[in-house]
XYZ file of C-alpha atoms in Angstrom:
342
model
C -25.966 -5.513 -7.821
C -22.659 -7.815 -8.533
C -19.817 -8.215 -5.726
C -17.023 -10.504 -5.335
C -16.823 -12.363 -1.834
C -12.923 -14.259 -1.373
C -13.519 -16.953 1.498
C -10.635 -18.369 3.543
C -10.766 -21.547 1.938
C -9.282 -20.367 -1.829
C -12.776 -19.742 -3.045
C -14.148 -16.635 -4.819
C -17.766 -15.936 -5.732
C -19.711 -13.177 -7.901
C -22.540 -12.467 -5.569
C -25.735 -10.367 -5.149
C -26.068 -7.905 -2.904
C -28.361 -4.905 -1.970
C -27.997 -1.969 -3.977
C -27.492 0.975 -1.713
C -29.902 3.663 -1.490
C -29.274 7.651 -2.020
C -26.674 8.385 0.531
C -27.534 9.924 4.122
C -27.136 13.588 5.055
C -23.512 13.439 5.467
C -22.600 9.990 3.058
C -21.266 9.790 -0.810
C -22.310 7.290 -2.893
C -19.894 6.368 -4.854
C -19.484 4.373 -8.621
C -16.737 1.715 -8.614
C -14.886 1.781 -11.627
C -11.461 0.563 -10.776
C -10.449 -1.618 -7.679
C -7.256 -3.285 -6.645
C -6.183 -6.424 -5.512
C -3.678 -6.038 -2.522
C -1.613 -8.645 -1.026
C -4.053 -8.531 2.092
C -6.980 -9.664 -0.415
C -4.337 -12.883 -1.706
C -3.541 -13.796 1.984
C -7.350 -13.740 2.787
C -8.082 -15.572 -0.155
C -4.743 -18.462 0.813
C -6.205 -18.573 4.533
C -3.527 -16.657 5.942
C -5.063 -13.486 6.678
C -6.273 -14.052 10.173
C -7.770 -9.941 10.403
C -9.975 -10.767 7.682
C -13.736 -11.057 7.653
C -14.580 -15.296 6.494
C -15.986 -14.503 3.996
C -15.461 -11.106 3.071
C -16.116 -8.235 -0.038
C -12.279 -7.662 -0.691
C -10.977 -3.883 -1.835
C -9.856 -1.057 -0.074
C -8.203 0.717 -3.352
C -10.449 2.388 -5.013
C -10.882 4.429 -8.163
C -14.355 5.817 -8.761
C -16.951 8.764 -9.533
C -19.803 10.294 -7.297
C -22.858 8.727 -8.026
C -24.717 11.496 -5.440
C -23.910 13.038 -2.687
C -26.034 13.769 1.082
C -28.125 17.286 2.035
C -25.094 18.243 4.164
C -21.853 17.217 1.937
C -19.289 19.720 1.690
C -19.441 21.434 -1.741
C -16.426 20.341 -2.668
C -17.721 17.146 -3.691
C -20.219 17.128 -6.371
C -21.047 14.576 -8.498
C -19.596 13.309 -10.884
C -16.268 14.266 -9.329
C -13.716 11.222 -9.808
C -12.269 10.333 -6.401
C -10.263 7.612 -4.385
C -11.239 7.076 -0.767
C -9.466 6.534 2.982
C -10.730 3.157 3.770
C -9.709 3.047 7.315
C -11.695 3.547 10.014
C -10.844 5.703 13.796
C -12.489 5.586 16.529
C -11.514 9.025 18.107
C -10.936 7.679 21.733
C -8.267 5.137 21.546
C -4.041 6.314 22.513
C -3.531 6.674 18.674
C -6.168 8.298 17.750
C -5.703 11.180 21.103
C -2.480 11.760 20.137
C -3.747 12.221 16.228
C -2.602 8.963 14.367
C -5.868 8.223 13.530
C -3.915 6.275 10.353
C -2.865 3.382 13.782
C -6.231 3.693 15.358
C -6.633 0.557 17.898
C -10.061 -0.608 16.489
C -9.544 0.183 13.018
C -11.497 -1.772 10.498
C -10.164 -1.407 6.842
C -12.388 -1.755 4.238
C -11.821 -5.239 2.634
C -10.842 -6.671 5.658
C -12.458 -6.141 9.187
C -15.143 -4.850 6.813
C -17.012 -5.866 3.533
C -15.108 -3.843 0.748
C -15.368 -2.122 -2.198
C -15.387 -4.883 -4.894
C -19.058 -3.693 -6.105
C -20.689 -1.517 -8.524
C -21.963 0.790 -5.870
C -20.753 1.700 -2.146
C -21.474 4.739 0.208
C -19.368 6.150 2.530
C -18.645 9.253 4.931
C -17.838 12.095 3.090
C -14.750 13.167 5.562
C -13.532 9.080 3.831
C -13.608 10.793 0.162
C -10.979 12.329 -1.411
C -11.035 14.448 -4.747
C -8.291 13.156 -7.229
C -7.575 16.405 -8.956
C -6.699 15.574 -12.423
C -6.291 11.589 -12.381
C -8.095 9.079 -14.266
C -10.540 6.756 -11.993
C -7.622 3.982 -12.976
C -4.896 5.603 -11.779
C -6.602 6.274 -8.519
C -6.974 2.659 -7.813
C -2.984 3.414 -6.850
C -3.115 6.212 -4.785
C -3.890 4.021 -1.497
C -0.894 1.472 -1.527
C 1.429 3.943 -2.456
C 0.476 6.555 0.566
C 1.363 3.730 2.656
C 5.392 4.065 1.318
C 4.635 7.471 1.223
C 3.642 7.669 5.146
C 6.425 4.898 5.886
C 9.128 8.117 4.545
C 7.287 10.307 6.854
C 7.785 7.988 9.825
C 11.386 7.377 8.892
C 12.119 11.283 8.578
C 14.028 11.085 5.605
C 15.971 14.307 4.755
C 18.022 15.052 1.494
C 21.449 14.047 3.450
C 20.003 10.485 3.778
C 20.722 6.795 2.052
C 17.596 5.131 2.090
C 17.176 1.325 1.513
C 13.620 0.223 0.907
C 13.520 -3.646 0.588
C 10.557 -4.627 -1.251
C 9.524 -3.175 -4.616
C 6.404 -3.527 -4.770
C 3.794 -1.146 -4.883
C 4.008 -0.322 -1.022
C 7.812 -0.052 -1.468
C 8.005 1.505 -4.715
C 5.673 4.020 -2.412
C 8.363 4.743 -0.344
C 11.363 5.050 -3.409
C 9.247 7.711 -4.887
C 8.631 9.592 -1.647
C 12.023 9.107 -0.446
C 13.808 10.450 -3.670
C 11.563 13.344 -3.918
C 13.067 14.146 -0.528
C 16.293 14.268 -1.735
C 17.569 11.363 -0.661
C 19.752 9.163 -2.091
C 17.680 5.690 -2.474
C 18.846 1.674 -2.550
C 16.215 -0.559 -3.788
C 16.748 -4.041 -2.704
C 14.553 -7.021 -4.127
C 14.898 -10.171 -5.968
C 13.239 -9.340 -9.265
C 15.287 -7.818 -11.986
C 12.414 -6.525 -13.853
C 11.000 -4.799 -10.666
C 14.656 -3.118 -9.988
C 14.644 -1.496 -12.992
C 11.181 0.351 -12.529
C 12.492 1.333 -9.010
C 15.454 3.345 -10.644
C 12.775 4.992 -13.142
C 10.744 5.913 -9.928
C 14.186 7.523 -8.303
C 16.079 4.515 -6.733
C 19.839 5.550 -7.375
C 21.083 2.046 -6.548
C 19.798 -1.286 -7.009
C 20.440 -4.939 -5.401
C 19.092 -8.603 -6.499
C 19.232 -9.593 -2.574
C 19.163 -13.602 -4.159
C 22.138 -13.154 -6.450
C 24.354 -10.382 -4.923
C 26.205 -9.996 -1.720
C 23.838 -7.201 -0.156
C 26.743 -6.229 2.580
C 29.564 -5.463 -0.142
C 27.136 -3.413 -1.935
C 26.147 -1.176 1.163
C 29.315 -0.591 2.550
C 30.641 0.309 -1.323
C 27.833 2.708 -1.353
C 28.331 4.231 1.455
C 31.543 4.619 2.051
C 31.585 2.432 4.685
C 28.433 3.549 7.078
C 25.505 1.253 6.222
C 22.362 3.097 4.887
C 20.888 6.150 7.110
C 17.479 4.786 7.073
C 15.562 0.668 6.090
C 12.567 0.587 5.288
C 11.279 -3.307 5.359
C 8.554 -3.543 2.842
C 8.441 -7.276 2.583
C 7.529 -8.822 5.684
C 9.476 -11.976 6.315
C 11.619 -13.485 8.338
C 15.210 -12.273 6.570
C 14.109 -9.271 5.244
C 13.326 -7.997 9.009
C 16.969 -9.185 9.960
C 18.524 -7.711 6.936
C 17.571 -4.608 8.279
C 18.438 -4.633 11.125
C 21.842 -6.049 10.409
C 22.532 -3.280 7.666
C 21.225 -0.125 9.068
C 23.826 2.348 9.774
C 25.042 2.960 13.465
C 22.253 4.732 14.928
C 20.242 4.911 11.944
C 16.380 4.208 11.786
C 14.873 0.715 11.038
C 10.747 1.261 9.472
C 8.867 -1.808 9.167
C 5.865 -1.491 7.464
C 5.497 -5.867 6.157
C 4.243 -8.548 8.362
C 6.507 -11.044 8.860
C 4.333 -14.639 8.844
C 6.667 -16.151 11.492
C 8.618 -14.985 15.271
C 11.713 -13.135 13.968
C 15.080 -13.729 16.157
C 17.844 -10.647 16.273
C 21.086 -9.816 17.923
C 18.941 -7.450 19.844
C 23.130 -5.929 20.873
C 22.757 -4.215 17.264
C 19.694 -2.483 19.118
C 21.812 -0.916 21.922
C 24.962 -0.872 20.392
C 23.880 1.336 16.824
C 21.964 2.821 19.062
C 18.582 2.151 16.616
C 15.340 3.656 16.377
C 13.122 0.922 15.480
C 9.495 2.199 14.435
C 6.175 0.547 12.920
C 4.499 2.384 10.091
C 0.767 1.406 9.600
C -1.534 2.645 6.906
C -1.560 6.319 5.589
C -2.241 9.576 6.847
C -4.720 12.228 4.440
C -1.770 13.952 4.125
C 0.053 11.335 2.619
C -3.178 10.236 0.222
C -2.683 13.612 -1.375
C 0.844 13.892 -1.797
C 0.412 10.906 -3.821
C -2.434 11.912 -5.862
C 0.069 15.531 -6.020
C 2.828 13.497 -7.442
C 0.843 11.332 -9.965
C -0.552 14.317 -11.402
C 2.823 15.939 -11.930
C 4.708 12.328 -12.871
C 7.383 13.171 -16.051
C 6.965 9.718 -17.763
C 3.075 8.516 -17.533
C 4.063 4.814 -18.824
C 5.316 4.259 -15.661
C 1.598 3.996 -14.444
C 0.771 1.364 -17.066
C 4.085 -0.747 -15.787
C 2.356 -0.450 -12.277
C -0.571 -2.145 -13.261
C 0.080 -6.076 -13.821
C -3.563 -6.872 -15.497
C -6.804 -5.683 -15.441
C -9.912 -7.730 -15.403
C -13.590 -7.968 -15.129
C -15.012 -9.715 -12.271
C -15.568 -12.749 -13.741
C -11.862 -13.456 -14.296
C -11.353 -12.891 -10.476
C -11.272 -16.741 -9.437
C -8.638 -17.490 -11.943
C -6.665 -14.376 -11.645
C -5.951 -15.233 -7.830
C -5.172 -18.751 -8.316
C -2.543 -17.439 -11.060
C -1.446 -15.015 -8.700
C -1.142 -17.422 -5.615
C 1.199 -19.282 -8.093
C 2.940 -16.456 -9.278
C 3.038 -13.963 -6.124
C 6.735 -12.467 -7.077
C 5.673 -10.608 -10.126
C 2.557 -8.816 -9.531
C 2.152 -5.337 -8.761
C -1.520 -4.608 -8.814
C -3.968 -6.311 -10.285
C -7.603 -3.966 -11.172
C -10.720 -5.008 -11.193
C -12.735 -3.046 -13.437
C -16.649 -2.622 -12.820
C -17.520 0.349 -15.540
């Protein structure tokens, strides 16, 4: 069967591999139908995704339907049952894990990058990794997975309805974490550099918006906010500024969530630590809980266009190669980007 290999050295090849077998006593095969490109999968394919398998079978965001299921499944997947999956791995013995964060498990190995992926026709997995999608379309569950991560950054923030939130970073991670935080209650700032991207962000609950490149991103908090700074930042970006900005604009003792990567060492005035008083916290992956809120609020969303503005293209997998060089030229103004093997 067809799968799509990314090396580290901007190359991309439709390969064969072995088409799985009927599933083991407790595995679910599974039929790809929708996969997403993350911005893991472009930083793997740019060399600059040092976690990665060289070469690896990208895609951990998955929309499919069960193919067959093993002799001691659950009943509550049956085939033909469309479903997304939880491609992270936990070992069960590590501090995270012990303490029940299996979502920050030490030796994790997410599928797509310490392990091949799901960008194939066919793929089995343990059933505890598959998880029903109530009423969505195989499509729209190719979302679910980057938005639980916003969605478990909220959690991690312990965002209440008396809150301002600013999420920098509207992409599909941080429009994640708009959605989640507004259906909180809280009052939300979105904060990136793309008009366009803005102005879904306020359709997905953002009450405020800044262009961090044209406006003055101080002025606009303290106007907000009658002076305070936001409650809660959650850095969605990962670079250098963005992880300063943060930290600069939080509120005295407010709470600071990084979820991005910054690519380079990132110098503070670590007095804004002590002084505000800060809780500073990492946010890593999802948790099931957050995979089905998710899938709970797609099901219910008021305005189902917005799902079709979420998705930047869909393609077959033979436009692959030239759909990540475009997007390695154009990496501001993608949100996802679907592969689609039915």
């Amino acid at each position: 069967m067809k799968a799509i290999q990314i090396s580290h050295s901007q190359t991309l090849d439709i390969i064969d591999i072995e088409k799985p077998q009927a599933p083991g006593p407790e595995e679910v095969l599974l039929r790809l139908c929708y996969v997403g490109f993350c911005g893991s999968d472009l930083n793997t394919f740019m060399g600059r995704n040092a976690m990665a398998l060289d070469p690896v079978i990208p895609g951990h965001e998955v929309g499919a339907v069960i193919e067959a299921v093993g002799s001691h499944v659950p009943e509550g997947l049956k085939p033909g049952m469309t479903v997304t999956c939880n491609p992270y791995t936990n070992c069960g013995k590590c501090a995270s894990c012990r303490n029940g964060r299996v979502n920050a498990c030490q030796h994790n190995e997410t599928l797509g990058v310490q392990r091949n992926g799901a960008m194939r026709e066919l793929i089995t997995l343990p059933w505890e990794k598959v998880i029903p999608a109530g009423l969505l379309t195989p499509r729209t569950c190719a979302l679910v997975e980057p938005m639980s991560v916003g969605f478990h950054a909220v959690s991690r923030a312990q965002v209440t309805d008396i809150d301002v939130v600013m999420v920098i970073g509207c992409g599909m991670v941080g429009m994640g974490a708009v959605v989640r935080s507004a259906m909180r209650g809280a009052t939300v700032v979105a904060a990136d550099i793309d008009d366009s991207k803005l102005a879904l962000a306020r359709q997905m609950g953002a009450s405020y918006t800044i262009n961090t490149r044209t406006e003055d991103v101080h002025r606009r908090l303290l106007d907000m906010t009658s002076g305070f700074g936001p409650d809660v930042v959650i850095e969605a970006v990962g670079s250098t500024p963005t992880y300063q900005m943060a930290v600069d604009e939080v509120a005295f003792t407010g709470r600071v969530v990084c979820i991005g990567y910054a690519k380079a060492e990132v110098s503070f005035e670590t007095k804004y630590f002590v002084q505000k008083e800060l809780d500073i916290r990492g946010s890593r992956n999802a948790m099931p809980q957050d995979f089905r809120a998710v899938i709970h609020y797609l099901e219910r969303l008021q305005n189902p266009e917005i799902v079709d503005r979420l998705i930047t293209r869909v393609i077959r997998p033979d436009e692959a190669l030239d759909t990540m060089r475009w997007w390695s030229e154009n990496p501001g103004k993608v949100f996802r980007i679907l592969v689609d093997f039915s």
